[in-house]
Amino acid sequence: MEKDKVKGKQYIWGTLIDFDKTVADIKELIKTAKYTALLPRATEDGYIDIDLNDVKTQNSMLHKCIIEYPTQLLHIMDEVVTEICDISVQVRVFNLPLTKRIRGLSPSDIERLVTIRGMVTRVSNLIPSMKIGVFICTSCHYVKEIDVDLRGTLTIPSKCENCKKSNTLQIDHTRSEFIDKQIIRVQEAPESMPPGETPQTLHLLAFDLLVDSAKPGDRVEITGVYRADAIKIGISQRTVRAVFNSYIDIVHVKKYTKQNVVDVDFPSLITPNWYEKLVHSLAPSITEMDDVKKGLLCQLFGGTRKVLNDQQKLRGDINVLLVGDPGTSKSQLLTFIHKVAPRGMYTSGRGSSAVGLTAFVGKSEDGGTVLESGALVMSDKGLCCIDEFDKMTEMTRSVLHEVMEQQTISVAKSGIVCSLNARTAILASANPKESRYNPKLNILENIQMPPSLLSRFDLIYLILDRPDLERDKRLARHIISLYWGEEKVTNTLDIPTFSAFVKYARKNCKPVLSQEAGETLVEGYLQMRKIGSENKTKKTVSATTRQLESLIRISEARAKMELRPLISVDDAKEAIRLVKTAILQAATDPLTGLVDYDLLATEGAPQVAEEKERPL
């Protein structure tokens, strides 16, 4: 650290900050009980997180200096903590008083500590960045080591200190020291954008221990130093442009969810009627759709992903399709689920392309090619909502086959061959081809979707607008009361608590199938198979092994809702009821009135089956 000495006092170079006093203040902060307890862990991890609220409480002047001169102060803090621990430790400060939008950063913020929020859209490969450069004189073989300065620049000496000859020093890369560097691109999160604006982006630089701290799709809160670099007109020219490139040098990364963080003891919330409370908490403004809401609840909590002994992977995510008439609250349900899901993306079928959903090849900062993630990859370990599913082109829908079963996306573009993880649940909504659902046609004829894709949905709900005087009266009064503000929903969870509970259950609860629940599922599956074989005139397939796997996943989700480690018989029965209800709705042949799963699995199968049964 460069220092100026004025009248016997040492000042940090370029400032009026007393160096010795600053070091003493930092030592006093580190020696408090909170951070003394963190030092043993810091020596193992190589870093220590320091809350700026603690700094402000301890020493407001030090707090102000860290924000205004972060480059110099953070370097001093690193040296102080390293001296105390006798090992290199990196200081990461966080919790700035003000969090700015990306579009809110201004030239006055340059070289100051800032905090922004956004969503990661691209993460580069690791790039070696020089930390210490070693130079060797070609004349006298004198070795000179030069540290990269705090701004990341390396000044090459023009003259050898030993033989005094000019332009004889050459860098030795094999003896120089490098650290990892990564370029991250973030854009404004959809929920924080001003109305009518397009999202703005910003590049971040992560070094050393901070690389791989975020991946595409993560919502992150970044604390770092806002910098601006000059753009040279040419490589050999000293002239620079008047417009500078801006970026943030990352100091601290914190992931966050779409909803505010809540501190609740979730196991203590569980009550005997907890399941019904969750149902009422899901889109409380939408009434009389309890079975659909229960299916969506199961999707939110999800099953448990499994890896078998032969390394075969069984998905735990539940896929749901909503099909119905216009004005039946399908889009509102999707919007609410996207809002509650801890991680996920929302897209529309009409505005989505195949590469936009999967991955596409873009240009990197150095002019090379880089693979950028689409909506499904960015929803990894989350949920992807696709509205207007019927408006998708065949090419766009074709990419979903692999995602919905294998949960991967295979890419072979521009010399890049890889397989990306897309472990996401898919919630889709579709309208019938003639706007209204025709009960005289089966579901395939109504929505014109390939059966190979339709069969990959665990639950398919038909939401139909059928005239019913009593029901219409209740619905009309409910809608009017919403506009009047008279409808008061009680005994429900607010959205932040709901979202936090879903995240907690998905992370901490991995229920196991009990012997009794397993037998119940087997019996239920066999009963579903019997539905199609009971008819003497025509045998149909009313369930396949995919339905059995769906039963297991839904049973696991039902147990997760109450944070139970073991799946009960009641969970299994509820899963059977939900799947039966969905199959009876979607797989009933309007011509025969029979449940025929071949309607969802193989196009034209009923006619083929009839031909096979004809006597020769």
Coordinates of C-alpha atoms in Angstrom, one line a residue:
M1 CA 0.0 0.0 0.0
E2 CA 1.5 3.4 -1.0
K3 CA 1.6 6.0 1.7
D4 CA 2.3 9.7 1.9
K5 CA 4.2 11.1 4.9
V6 CA 3.3 14.6 5.9
K7 CA 4.4 16.3 9.2
G8 CA 5.4 12.9 10.7
K9 CA 2.0 11.3 9.9
Q10 CA 1.5 8.6 7.3
Y11 CA -1.5 9.0 5.0
I12 CA -3.0 6.6 2.5
W13 CA -1.8 7.7 -0.9
G14 CA -4.2 10.1 -2.6
T15 CA -6.3 10.6 0.5
L16 CA -6.2 12.4 3.9
I17 CA -6.8 9.2 5.8
D18 CA -4.4 8.5 8.6
F19 CA -2.8 5.2 7.9
D20 CA -1.8 4.2 11.4
K21 CA -5.2 5.2 12.9
T22 CA -7.0 3.2 10.2
V23 CA -5.0 0.1 10.9
A24 CA -5.8 0.5 14.6
D25 CA -9.5 0.9 13.9
I26 CA -9.6 -2.2 11.7
K27 CA -7.7 -4.3 14.4
E28 CA -10.2 -3.1 17.0
L29 CA -13.1 -4.2 14.8
I30 CA -11.6 -7.6 14.0
K31 CA -10.9 -8.3 17.7
T32 CA -14.6 -7.9 18.7
A33 CA -16.2 -11.1 19.9
K34 CA -18.2 -11.6 16.7
Y35 CA -15.3 -11.6 14.3
T36 CA -12.8 -13.3 16.7
A37 CA -15.2 -16.3 16.6
L38 CA -15.1 -16.2 12.8
L39 CA -11.3 -16.2 12.4
P40 CA -10.7 -20.0 12.8
R41 CA -13.3 -20.6 9.9
A42 CA -11.7 -17.7 7.9
T43 CA -8.3 -19.5 8.0
E44 CA -9.9 -22.6 6.5
D45 CA -12.0 -20.8 3.9
G46 CA -9.5 -18.1 3.0
Y47 CA -12.0 -15.2 3.4
I48 CA -14.1 -13.5 6.1
D49 CA -17.4 -11.7 5.6
I50 CA -17.7 -8.3 7.4
D51 CA -21.1 -6.6 7.9
L52 CA -20.8 -2.9 7.2
N53 CA -23.6 -2.3 9.8
D54 CA -21.1 -3.6 12.4
V55 CA -18.4 -1.3 11.0
K56 CA -20.8 1.7 11.2
T57 CA -21.8 0.9 14.8
Q58 CA -18.1 0.5 15.8
N59 CA -16.6 3.4 13.9
S60 CA -18.7 5.6 11.5
M61 CA -15.6 7.3 10.0
L62 CA -14.1 3.9 9.0
H63 CA -17.5 3.0 7.5
K64 CA -17.5 6.2 5.4
C65 CA -13.9 5.6 4.3
I66 CA -14.6 2.0 3.2
I67 CA -17.4 3.3 1.0
E68 CA -15.5 6.2 -0.5
Y69 CA -12.1 4.6 -0.9
P70 CA -12.8 0.9 -1.1
T71 CA -9.7 0.0 -3.3
Q72 CA -7.3 1.3 -0.7
L73 CA -9.2 0.4 2.5
L74 CA -10.0 -3.2 1.5
H75 CA -6.4 -3.8 0.7
I76 CA -5.4 -2.6 4.2
M77 CA -8.1 -4.8 5.7
D78 CA -6.8 -7.8 3.9
E79 CA -3.3 -7.1 5.2
V80 CA -4.5 -6.6 8.8
V81 CA -6.5 -9.9 8.9
T82 CA -3.7 -11.8 7.1
E83 CA -1.3 -10.5 9.8
I84 CA -3.7 -11.6 12.6
C85 CA -4.3 -15.1 11.1
D86 CA -0.8 -15.7 9.8
I87 CA -2.3 -16.9 6.6
S88 CA -3.7 -15.1 3.5
V89 CA -7.3 -14.1 4.2
Q90 CA -9.6 -12.0 1.9
V91 CA -12.0 -9.5 3.5
R92 CA -15.5 -9.3 1.9
V93 CA -17.7 -6.5 3.0
F94 CA -21.5 -6.4 2.5
N95 CA -24.7 -4.8 3.7
L96 CA -24.4 -1.3 2.2
P97 CA -27.0 1.1 3.4
L98 CA -28.3 1.7 -0.1
T99 CA -28.9 -0.9 -2.9
K100 CA -28.9 0.7 -6.4
R101 CA -30.4 -0.3 -9.7
I102 CA -28.1 -1.0 -12.5
R103 CA -29.6 1.9 -14.4
G104 CA -29.1 4.1 -11.3
L105 CA -25.3 3.9 -11.4
S106 CA -23.8 7.3 -12.3
P107 CA -20.3 8.7 -12.9
S108 CA -20.2 9.9 -9.3
D109 CA -20.2 6.3 -8.2
I110 CA -16.9 5.5 -10.0
E111 CA -14.2 4.1 -7.6
R112 CA -16.8 3.9 -4.8
L113 CA -18.3 0.8 -3.1
V114 CA -21.8 0.1 -4.5
T115 CA -24.4 -2.7 -4.1
I116 CA -26.7 -3.7 -7.0
R117 CA -29.3 -6.4 -7.6
G118 CA -29.8 -8.4 -10.8
M119 CA -30.1 -11.7 -12.5
V120 CA -27.1 -13.5 -13.9
T121 CA -27.4 -14.2 -17.7
R122 CA -23.9 -15.3 -18.6
V123 CA -20.8 -16.6 -16.9
S124 CA -17.5 -16.9 -18.8
N125 CA -14.9 -19.6 -18.5
L126 CA -12.0 -19.1 -16.1
I127 CA -9.4 -16.8 -17.4
P128 CA -5.8 -16.6 -15.9
S129 CA -5.1 -13.2 -14.5
M130 CA -1.6 -12.2 -13.5
K131 CA -1.0 -11.4 -9.8
I132 CA 2.8 -11.1 -9.7
G133 CA 4.9 -10.6 -12.9
V134 CA 8.4 -12.0 -13.1
F135 CA 10.8 -10.2 -15.5
I136 CA 14.3 -11.4 -16.6
C137 CA 16.9 -9.1 -18.1
T138 CA 18.1 -10.6 -21.4
S139 CA 21.5 -9.0 -20.9
C140 CA 22.5 -9.7 -17.3
H141 CA 19.8 -12.2 -16.3
Y142 CA 18.7 -10.1 -13.4
V143 CA 15.3 -11.1 -12.1
K144 CA 12.7 -8.5 -11.1
E145 CA 9.3 -9.3 -9.5
I146 CA 6.5 -6.7 -9.8
D147 CA 3.1 -6.9 -8.2
V148 CA 0.0 -6.0 -10.1
D149 CA -1.4 -2.8 -8.7
L150 CA -4.8 -2.4 -7.0
R151 CA -6.4 -1.4 -10.3
G152 CA -5.2 -4.6 -12.0
T153 CA -2.5 -3.0 -14.2
L154 CA 1.1 -4.2 -14.5
T155 CA 3.7 -1.5 -15.3
I156 CA 6.7 -3.0 -17.2
P157 CA 10.0 -1.3 -16.2
S158 CA 11.8 0.4 -19.1
K159 CA 15.3 -0.1 -17.7
C160 CA 17.1 -2.9 -15.8
E161 CA 18.0 -1.9 -12.3
N162 CA 21.2 -4.0 -12.4
C163 CA 22.9 -3.3 -15.8
K164 CA 20.9 -0.1 -16.5
K165 CA 20.2 -1.1 -20.1
S166 CA 16.9 -0.1 -21.6
N167 CA 14.2 -2.4 -23.0
T168 CA 16.0 -5.6 -22.0
L169 CA 13.4 -6.9 -19.5
Q170 CA 11.1 -9.8 -20.7
I171 CA 8.3 -11.4 -18.8
D172 CA 8.7 -15.0 -17.7
H173 CA 5.2 -16.5 -17.6
T174 CA 6.4 -19.8 -16.1
R175 CA 7.6 -18.1 -12.9
S176 CA 4.9 -15.5 -12.7
E177 CA 1.9 -16.0 -10.4
F178 CA -1.7 -16.1 -11.7
I179 CA -5.1 -16.2 -10.2
D180 CA -8.5 -17.1 -11.6
K181 CA -10.7 -14.5 -13.2
Q182 CA -14.3 -14.7 -14.5
I183 CA -16.5 -12.3 -16.3
I184 CA -20.2 -12.3 -15.2
R185 CA -23.0 -10.5 -17.0
V186 CA -26.1 -9.5 -15.0
Q187 CA -29.2 -7.8 -16.1
E188 CA -32.0 -6.1 -14.2
A189 CA -34.4 -8.7 -12.7
P190 CA -37.9 -8.6 -14.3
E191 CA -39.6 -7.8 -11.0
S192 CA -37.5 -4.7 -10.4
M193 CA -37.7 -3.1 -13.9
P194 CA -39.6 0.2 -14.4
P195 CA -42.7 -0.2 -16.6
G196 CA -42.2 0.0 -20.3
E197 CA -38.4 -0.3 -20.1
T198 CA -36.0 -2.9 -21.5
P199 CA -33.5 -4.5 -19.0
Q200 CA -30.1 -3.0 -18.8
T201 CA -27.0 -5.1 -18.3
L202 CA -23.6 -4.7 -16.6
H203 CA -20.4 -6.8 -16.5
L204 CA -18.8 -7.9 -13.3
L205 CA -15.3 -9.2 -12.7
A206 CA -14.8 -12.0 -10.1
F207 CA -11.3 -13.0 -9.0
D208 CA -9.8 -15.9 -7.1
L209 CA -12.2 -17.3 -4.5
L210 CA -15.2 -15.5 -5.9
V211 CA -15.2 -17.3 -9.3
D212 CA -18.1 -19.7 -9.8
S213 CA -20.0 -18.0 -7.0
A214 CA -23.1 -17.5 -9.3
K215 CA -24.6 -19.3 -12.3
P216 CA -27.0 -18.2 -15.0
G217 CA -30.5 -17.7 -13.6
D218 CA -29.4 -16.8 -10.1
R219 CA -30.7 -13.6 -8.6
V220 CA -27.7 -12.0 -6.9
E221 CA -26.9 -9.0 -4.7
I222 CA -23.5 -7.8 -5.7
T223 CA -21.3 -5.6 -3.5
G224 CA -18.2 -4.3 -5.3
V225 CA -16.1 -1.4 -6.6
Y226 CA -17.7 0.4 -9.6
R227 CA -14.9 1.1 -12.1
A228 CA -14.5 2.7 -15.6
D229 CA -11.8 1.8 -18.1
A230 CA -10.7 3.9 -21.1
I231 CA -11.3 2.4 -24.6
K232 CA -8.2 2.8 -26.8
I233 CA -8.8 3.8 -30.4
G234 CA -6.1 1.4 -31.6
I235 CA -3.7 -1.1 -30.0
S236 CA -0.6 0.9 -30.9
Q237 CA -2.1 4.3 -30.2
R238 CA -2.1 6.2 -26.9
T239 CA -5.3 8.1 -27.7
V240 CA -8.4 6.9 -25.9
R241 CA -12.1 7.5 -26.5
A242 CA -14.2 9.9 -24.4
V243 CA -16.6 7.1 -23.5
F244 CA -15.4 4.6 -20.9
N245 CA -16.4 1.0 -20.3
S246 CA -17.9 0.5 -16.8
Y247 CA -18.0 -2.7 -14.7
I248 CA -18.0 -3.8 -11.1
D249 CA -15.0 -5.4 -9.4
I250 CA -16.8 -8.0 -7.1
V251 CA -16.2 -7.9 -3.4
H252 CA -19.1 -9.9 -2.1
V253 CA -21.9 -12.1 -3.7
K254 CA -25.2 -12.9 -2.0
K255 CA -28.0 -14.9 -3.6
Y256 CA -31.5 -13.8 -3.0
T257 CA -35.0 -14.9 -3.9
K258 CA -37.8 -12.9 -5.6
Q259 CA -39.5 -12.5 -2.3
N260 CA -38.2 -10.8 0.9
V261 CA -36.3 -13.0 3.3
V262 CA -38.4 -14.0 6.3
D263 CA -37.1 -15.5 9.5
V264 CA -39.6 -18.1 10.6
D265 CA -39.4 -21.4 12.5
F266 CA -41.2 -23.4 9.8
P267 CA -41.6 -26.7 11.7
S268 CA -43.6 -24.9 14.4
L269 CA -46.1 -23.6 11.8
I270 CA -47.4 -27.1 10.9
T271 CA -50.9 -27.6 12.1
P272 CA -53.5 -30.4 11.6
N273 CA -55.2 -28.4 8.7
W274 CA -51.9 -27.2 7.2
Y275 CA -52.5 -28.8 3.8
E276 CA -55.8 -26.9 3.4
K277 CA -54.2 -23.7 4.6
L278 CA -51.6 -24.1 1.8
V279 CA -54.3 -24.7 -0.8
H280 CA -56.2 -21.5 0.3
S281 CA -52.9 -19.5 0.3
L282 CA -52.3 -20.4 -3.4
A283 CA -53.9 -17.7 -5.5
P284 CA -56.5 -16.8 -2.9
S285 CA -58.3 -14.5 -5.3
I286 CA -59.2 -17.5 -7.5
T287 CA -62.0 -19.6 -6.2
E288 CA -63.5 -23.1 -6.7
M289 CA -60.4 -24.7 -8.2
D290 CA -59.1 -26.8 -5.3
D291 CA -58.0 -29.9 -7.2
V292 CA -56.0 -27.7 -9.7
K293 CA -54.4 -25.8 -6.8
K294 CA -53.5 -29.1 -5.0
G295 CA -51.8 -30.3 -8.2
L296 CA -49.9 -27.0 -8.5
L297 CA -48.9 -27.2 -4.9
C298 CA -47.4 -30.6 -5.5
Q299 CA -45.5 -29.1 -8.4
L300 CA -44.1 -26.3 -6.2
F301 CA -42.8 -28.7 -3.6
G302 CA -41.7 -31.4 -6.1
G303 CA -40.5 -34.9 -5.5
T304 CA -37.0 -36.1 -4.8
R305 CA -34.5 -36.7 -7.6
K306 CA -32.8 -40.1 -7.4
V307 CA -29.7 -41.7 -8.9
L308 CA -29.9 -45.5 -9.2
N309 CA -26.9 -47.9 -8.9
D310 CA -26.5 -48.0 -12.6
Q311 CA -26.2 -44.2 -12.6
Q312 CA -29.6 -43.8 -14.2
K313 CA -31.3 -40.7 -13.0
L314 CA -35.0 -40.4 -12.1
R315 CA -36.5 -36.9 -12.2
G316 CA -38.3 -35.6 -9.1
D317 CA -39.9 -32.6 -10.8
I318 CA -43.6 -32.6 -11.6
N319 CA -44.9 -31.3 -14.9
V320 CA -48.4 -29.8 -15.1
L321 CA -50.5 -28.7 -18.1
L322 CA -53.6 -26.5 -17.8
V323 CA -55.9 -26.7 -20.8
G324 CA -59.1 -24.7 -21.0
D325 CA -61.4 -22.0 -22.2
P326 CA -60.4 -18.4 -22.3
G327 CA -61.0 -16.4 -19.1
T328 CA -60.6 -19.4 -16.7
S329 CA -57.7 -17.9 -14.7
K330 CA -55.0 -20.1 -16.3
S331 CA -52.5 -17.2 -16.8
Q332 CA -53.2 -15.8 -13.3
L333 CA -52.3 -19.2 -11.8
L334 CA -49.1 -19.3 -13.8
T335 CA -48.2 -15.8 -12.6
F336 CA -48.8 -16.6 -9.0
I337 CA -46.8 -19.9 -9.2
H338 CA -43.9 -18.0 -10.8
K339 CA -44.1 -15.4 -8.1
V340 CA -44.0 -18.0 -5.3
A341 CA -41.4 -20.3 -6.8
P342 CA -38.0 -19.6 -5.3
R343 CA -36.3 -19.9 -8.7
G344 CA -37.7 -19.9 -12.2
M345 CA -38.5 -18.1 -15.4
Y346 CA -41.8 -17.0 -17.1
T347 CA -42.1 -17.0 -20.8
S348 CA -44.9 -17.1 -23.5
G349 CA -45.1 -19.6 -26.2
R350 CA -45.8 -17.1 -28.9
G351 CA -42.6 -15.1 -28.1
S352 CA -40.3 -18.0 -27.5
S353 CA -37.9 -19.7 -29.9
A354 CA -36.2 -23.0 -29.6
V355 CA -32.8 -21.4 -28.9
G356 CA -34.4 -18.9 -26.5
L357 CA -35.7 -21.8 -24.4
T358 CA -32.5 -24.0 -24.6
A359 CA -29.2 -22.3 -25.4
F360 CA -27.6 -20.2 -28.2
V361 CA -24.1 -19.3 -29.3
G362 CA -23.1 -15.7 -28.7
K363 CA -19.9 -13.6 -28.9
S364 CA -17.7 -13.3 -25.8
E365 CA -15.8 -10.1 -24.8
D366 CA -12.6 -11.4 -26.5
G367 CA -14.4 -12.0 -29.8
G368 CA -14.7 -15.8 -29.4
T369 CA -17.9 -17.9 -29.2
V370 CA -19.7 -18.6 -25.9
L371 CA -22.8 -20.7 -25.1
E372 CA -25.5 -18.6 -23.5
S373 CA -28.3 -20.2 -21.4
G374 CA -32.0 -20.0 -22.4
A375 CA -35.0 -20.0 -20.2
L376 CA -35.1 -23.7 -19.4
V377 CA -31.4 -23.8 -18.4
M378 CA -31.7 -20.7 -16.3
S379 CA -34.7 -22.4 -14.5
D380 CA -32.4 -25.3 -13.4
K381 CA -33.5 -26.6 -10.0
G382 CA -36.6 -24.4 -10.3
L383 CA -39.7 -24.0 -12.3
C384 CA -40.4 -22.7 -15.8
C385 CA -43.8 -21.3 -16.6
I386 CA -44.8 -21.3 -20.3
D387 CA -48.0 -19.4 -21.1
E388 CA -49.8 -19.8 -24.5
F389 CA -48.2 -23.3 -24.9
D390 CA -50.5 -24.0 -27.9
K391 CA -49.0 -21.0 -29.8
M392 CA -45.5 -22.6 -29.9
T393 CA -44.2 -23.8 -33.2
E394 CA -43.4 -27.4 -33.7
M395 CA -39.7 -26.7 -33.7
T396 CA -39.9 -24.9 -30.4
R397 CA -42.0 -27.6 -28.8
S398 CA -39.6 -30.4 -30.0
V399 CA -36.9 -29.3 -27.7
L400 CA -39.1 -30.0 -24.6
H401 CA -39.1 -33.8 -25.1
E402 CA -35.6 -34.3 -23.7
V403 CA -36.0 -31.6 -21.0
M404 CA -39.3 -33.1 -19.6
E405 CA -37.9 -36.6 -19.1
Q406 CA -34.1 -36.6 -19.1
Q407 CA -33.9 -33.1 -17.8
T408 CA -30.9 -32.2 -20.0
I409 CA -30.4 -30.2 -23.2
S410 CA -27.9 -31.6 -25.7
V411 CA -26.2 -28.9 -27.8
A412 CA -24.0 -29.2 -30.9
K413 CA -23.5 -25.7 -32.3
S414 CA -20.5 -23.8 -33.8
G415 CA -18.1 -26.4 -32.6
I416 CA -19.6 -26.5 -29.0
V417 CA -20.8 -30.0 -28.1
C418 CA -22.2 -30.4 -24.6
S419 CA -25.1 -31.4 -22.4
L420 CA -26.6 -28.8 -20.2
N421 CA -28.7 -29.4 -17.0
A422 CA -32.3 -28.4 -17.2
R423 CA -33.7 -29.9 -14.0
T424 CA -36.8 -27.9 -14.0
A425 CA -40.5 -28.5 -13.5
I426 CA -42.6 -27.2 -16.4
L427 CA -46.0 -25.5 -15.9
A428 CA -47.7 -24.8 -19.2
S429 CA -51.1 -23.4 -20.1
A430 CA -52.9 -23.9 -23.5
N431 CA -56.1 -22.8 -25.2
P432 CA -58.1 -25.1 -27.5
K433 CA -57.5 -24.6 -31.2
E434 CA -61.0 -23.2 -31.7
S435 CA -60.8 -21.0 -28.6
R436 CA -63.3 -23.1 -26.8
Y437 CA -62.9 -26.7 -25.8
N438 CA -65.1 -29.0 -27.9
P439 CA -66.3 -31.9 -25.7
K440 CA -67.0 -34.0 -28.8
L441 CA -63.3 -34.2 -29.6
N442 CA -60.5 -35.7 -27.5
I443 CA -57.8 -33.6 -25.9
L444 CA -55.3 -34.2 -28.8
E445 CA -57.8 -33.0 -31.4
N446 CA -58.6 -30.0 -29.2
I447 CA -55.1 -28.6 -28.7
Q448 CA -53.2 -30.2 -31.6
M449 CA -50.2 -31.3 -29.5
P450 CA -48.0 -34.3 -30.2
P451 CA -48.9 -37.2 -27.9
S452 CA -45.2 -37.9 -27.1
L453 CA -45.1 -34.5 -25.5
L454 CA -48.5 -34.7 -23.8
S455 CA -47.7 -38.0 -22.1
R456 CA -44.7 -36.4 -20.3
F457 CA -47.0 -34.2 -18.2
D458 CA -47.7 -35.8 -14.8
L459 CA -51.0 -33.9 -14.4
I460 CA -53.3 -32.5 -17.1
Y461 CA -56.2 -30.4 -16.0
L462 CA -59.1 -29.3 -18.1
I463 CA -60.4 -26.0 -16.9
L464 CA -63.7 -25.6 -18.7
D465 CA -66.3 -22.8 -18.6
R466 CA -69.6 -24.7 -18.4
P467 CA -72.8 -22.9 -17.8
D468 CA -74.0 -23.5 -14.2
L469 CA -76.4 -21.0 -12.7
E470 CA -75.4 -21.5 -9.0
R471 CA -71.7 -21.7 -9.8
D472 CA -71.9 -18.6 -12.0
K473 CA -73.7 -16.7 -9.3
R474 CA -71.0 -17.5 -6.7
L475 CA -68.2 -16.7 -9.1
A476 CA -69.8 -13.3 -10.1
R477 CA -70.3 -12.3 -6.5
H478 CA -66.7 -13.3 -5.7
I479 CA -65.3 -11.1 -8.6
I480 CA -67.5 -8.1 -7.6
S481 CA -66.4 -8.4 -4.0
L482 CA -62.7 -8.2 -5.2
Y483 CA -63.4 -4.9 -6.8
W484 CA -65.3 -3.6 -3.8
G485 CA -62.6 -4.8 -1.5
E486 CA -65.1 -6.7 0.6
E487 CA -63.5 -10.1 0.1
K488 CA -61.2 -10.6 3.0
V489 CA -59.1 -13.8 2.8
T490 CA -58.2 -15.2 6.2
N491 CA -56.1 -18.2 7.4
T492 CA -53.6 -17.9 4.6
L493 CA -49.9 -17.3 4.3
D494 CA -48.5 -14.1 2.8
I495 CA -46.4 -14.5 -0.4
P496 CA -42.9 -14.0 1.2
T497 CA -43.7 -16.6 3.9
F498 CA -45.2 -19.0 1.4
S499 CA -42.2 -18.7 -0.9
A500 CA -39.7 -19.1 2.0
F501 CA -41.6 -22.3 3.2
V502 CA -41.5 -23.8 -0.3
K503 CA -37.7 -23.1 -0.5
Y504 CA -37.1 -24.6 3.1
A505 CA -39.2 -27.7 2.3
R506 CA -37.4 -28.4 -1.0
K507 CA -34.0 -28.0 0.6
N508 CA -34.4 -29.8 3.9
C509 CA -37.1 -32.4 3.5
K510 CA -36.3 -35.6 1.5
P511 CA -39.2 -38.0 2.4
V512 CA -38.8 -41.8 2.0
L513 CA -41.5 -44.2 0.8
S514 CA -42.8 -46.4 3.6
Q515 CA -43.7 -50.0 3.0
E516 CA -47.4 -49.4 3.6
A517 CA -47.4 -46.3 1.3
G518 CA -45.6 -48.3 -1.4
E519 CA -48.3 -51.1 -1.2
T520 CA -51.0 -48.5 -1.4
L521 CA -49.5 -47.0 -4.5
V522 CA -49.2 -50.4 -6.2
E523 CA -52.9 -51.2 -5.4
G524 CA -53.9 -47.7 -6.7
Y525 CA -51.9 -48.2 -9.9
L526 CA -53.4 -51.7 -10.5
Q527 CA -56.9 -50.2 -10.0
M528 CA -56.1 -47.5 -12.6
R529 CA -55.0 -50.2 -15.0
K530 CA -58.2 -52.2 -14.4
I531 CA -60.4 -49.2 -15.5
G532 CA -59.4 -49.8 -19.1
S533 CA -59.7 -53.6 -19.0
E534 CA -63.1 -53.8 -17.4
N535 CA -65.0 -53.0 -20.6
K536 CA -65.8 -56.3 -22.4
T537 CA -66.2 -54.8 -25.9
K538 CA -63.0 -52.8 -26.0
K539 CA -59.8 -53.1 -24.0
T540 CA -58.0 -49.7 -23.4
V541 CA -54.9 -48.7 -21.6
S542 CA -55.9 -46.4 -18.7
A543 CA -52.5 -46.0 -17.0
T544 CA -48.8 -46.7 -17.8
T545 CA -45.7 -46.9 -15.7
R546 CA -45.3 -43.1 -16.2
Q547 CA -48.4 -42.7 -14.0
L548 CA -46.8 -44.9 -11.3
E549 CA -43.7 -42.7 -11.3
S550 CA -46.0 -39.7 -11.1
L551 CA -47.8 -41.2 -8.1
I552 CA -44.5 -41.6 -6.3
R553 CA -43.4 -38.0 -7.1
I554 CA -46.7 -36.5 -6.0
S555 CA -46.7 -38.6 -2.8
E556 CA -43.2 -37.2 -2.0
A557 CA -44.4 -33.7 -2.6
R558 CA -47.5 -34.2 -0.4
A559 CA -45.2 -35.3 2.5
K560 CA -42.9 -32.4 1.9
M561 CA -45.8 -30.0 2.5
E562 CA -45.8 -31.1 6.2
L563 CA -42.0 -31.6 6.5
R564 CA -42.5 -35.4 7.2
P565 CA -39.5 -37.7 6.6
L566 CA -41.8 -40.6 5.8
I567 CA -44.5 -40.9 3.1
S568 CA -47.7 -42.0 4.8
V569 CA -50.7 -44.0 3.4
D570 CA -52.7 -40.8 3.3
D571 CA -50.1 -39.2 1.1
A572 CA -50.3 -42.1 -1.3
K573 CA -54.1 -42.0 -1.4
E574 CA -54.1 -38.3 -2.1
A575 CA -51.6 -38.8 -4.9
I576 CA -53.8 -41.6 -6.4
R577 CA -56.9 -39.3 -6.2
L578 CA -55.1 -36.4 -7.9
V579 CA -53.8 -38.5 -10.7
K580 CA -57.1 -40.3 -11.2
T581 CA -59.0 -37.0 -11.4
A582 CA -56.5 -35.7 -14.0
I583 CA -56.7 -38.9 -16.1
L584 CA -60.5 -39.0 -16.0
Q585 CA -60.6 -35.5 -17.2
A586 CA -58.0 -35.6 -19.9
A587 CA -57.9 -39.2 -21.1
T588 CA -61.7 -39.9 -21.5
D589 CA -62.6 -40.8 -25.1
P590 CA -65.6 -38.6 -26.0
L591 CA -66.9 -41.3 -28.5
T592 CA -66.9 -44.2 -26.1
G593 CA -66.9 -42.6 -22.7
L594 CA -64.0 -44.9 -21.7
V595 CA -60.7 -43.8 -20.1
D596 CA -58.0 -44.5 -22.7
Y597 CA -54.5 -43.3 -22.0
D598 CA -53.5 -44.1 -25.5
L599 CA -55.2 -40.8 -26.4
L600 CA -52.3 -39.1 -24.6
A601 CA -49.6 -41.6 -25.5
T602 CA -49.9 -42.6 -29.1
E603 CA -51.6 -40.7 -31.9
G604 CA -54.4 -42.7 -33.5
A605 CA -54.0 -45.7 -31.1
P606 CA -57.7 -46.3 -30.5
Q607 CA -58.3 -46.9 -34.2
V608 CA -55.3 -49.2 -34.5
A609 CA -56.5 -51.2 -31.5
E610 CA -59.9 -51.7 -33.1
E611 CA -58.3 -53.0 -36.3
K612 CA -56.2 -55.5 -34.3
E613 CA -59.3 -56.9 -32.6
R614 CA -61.2 -57.6 -35.9
P615 CA -61.5 -61.3 -36.7
L616 CA -59.6 -62.5 -39.7

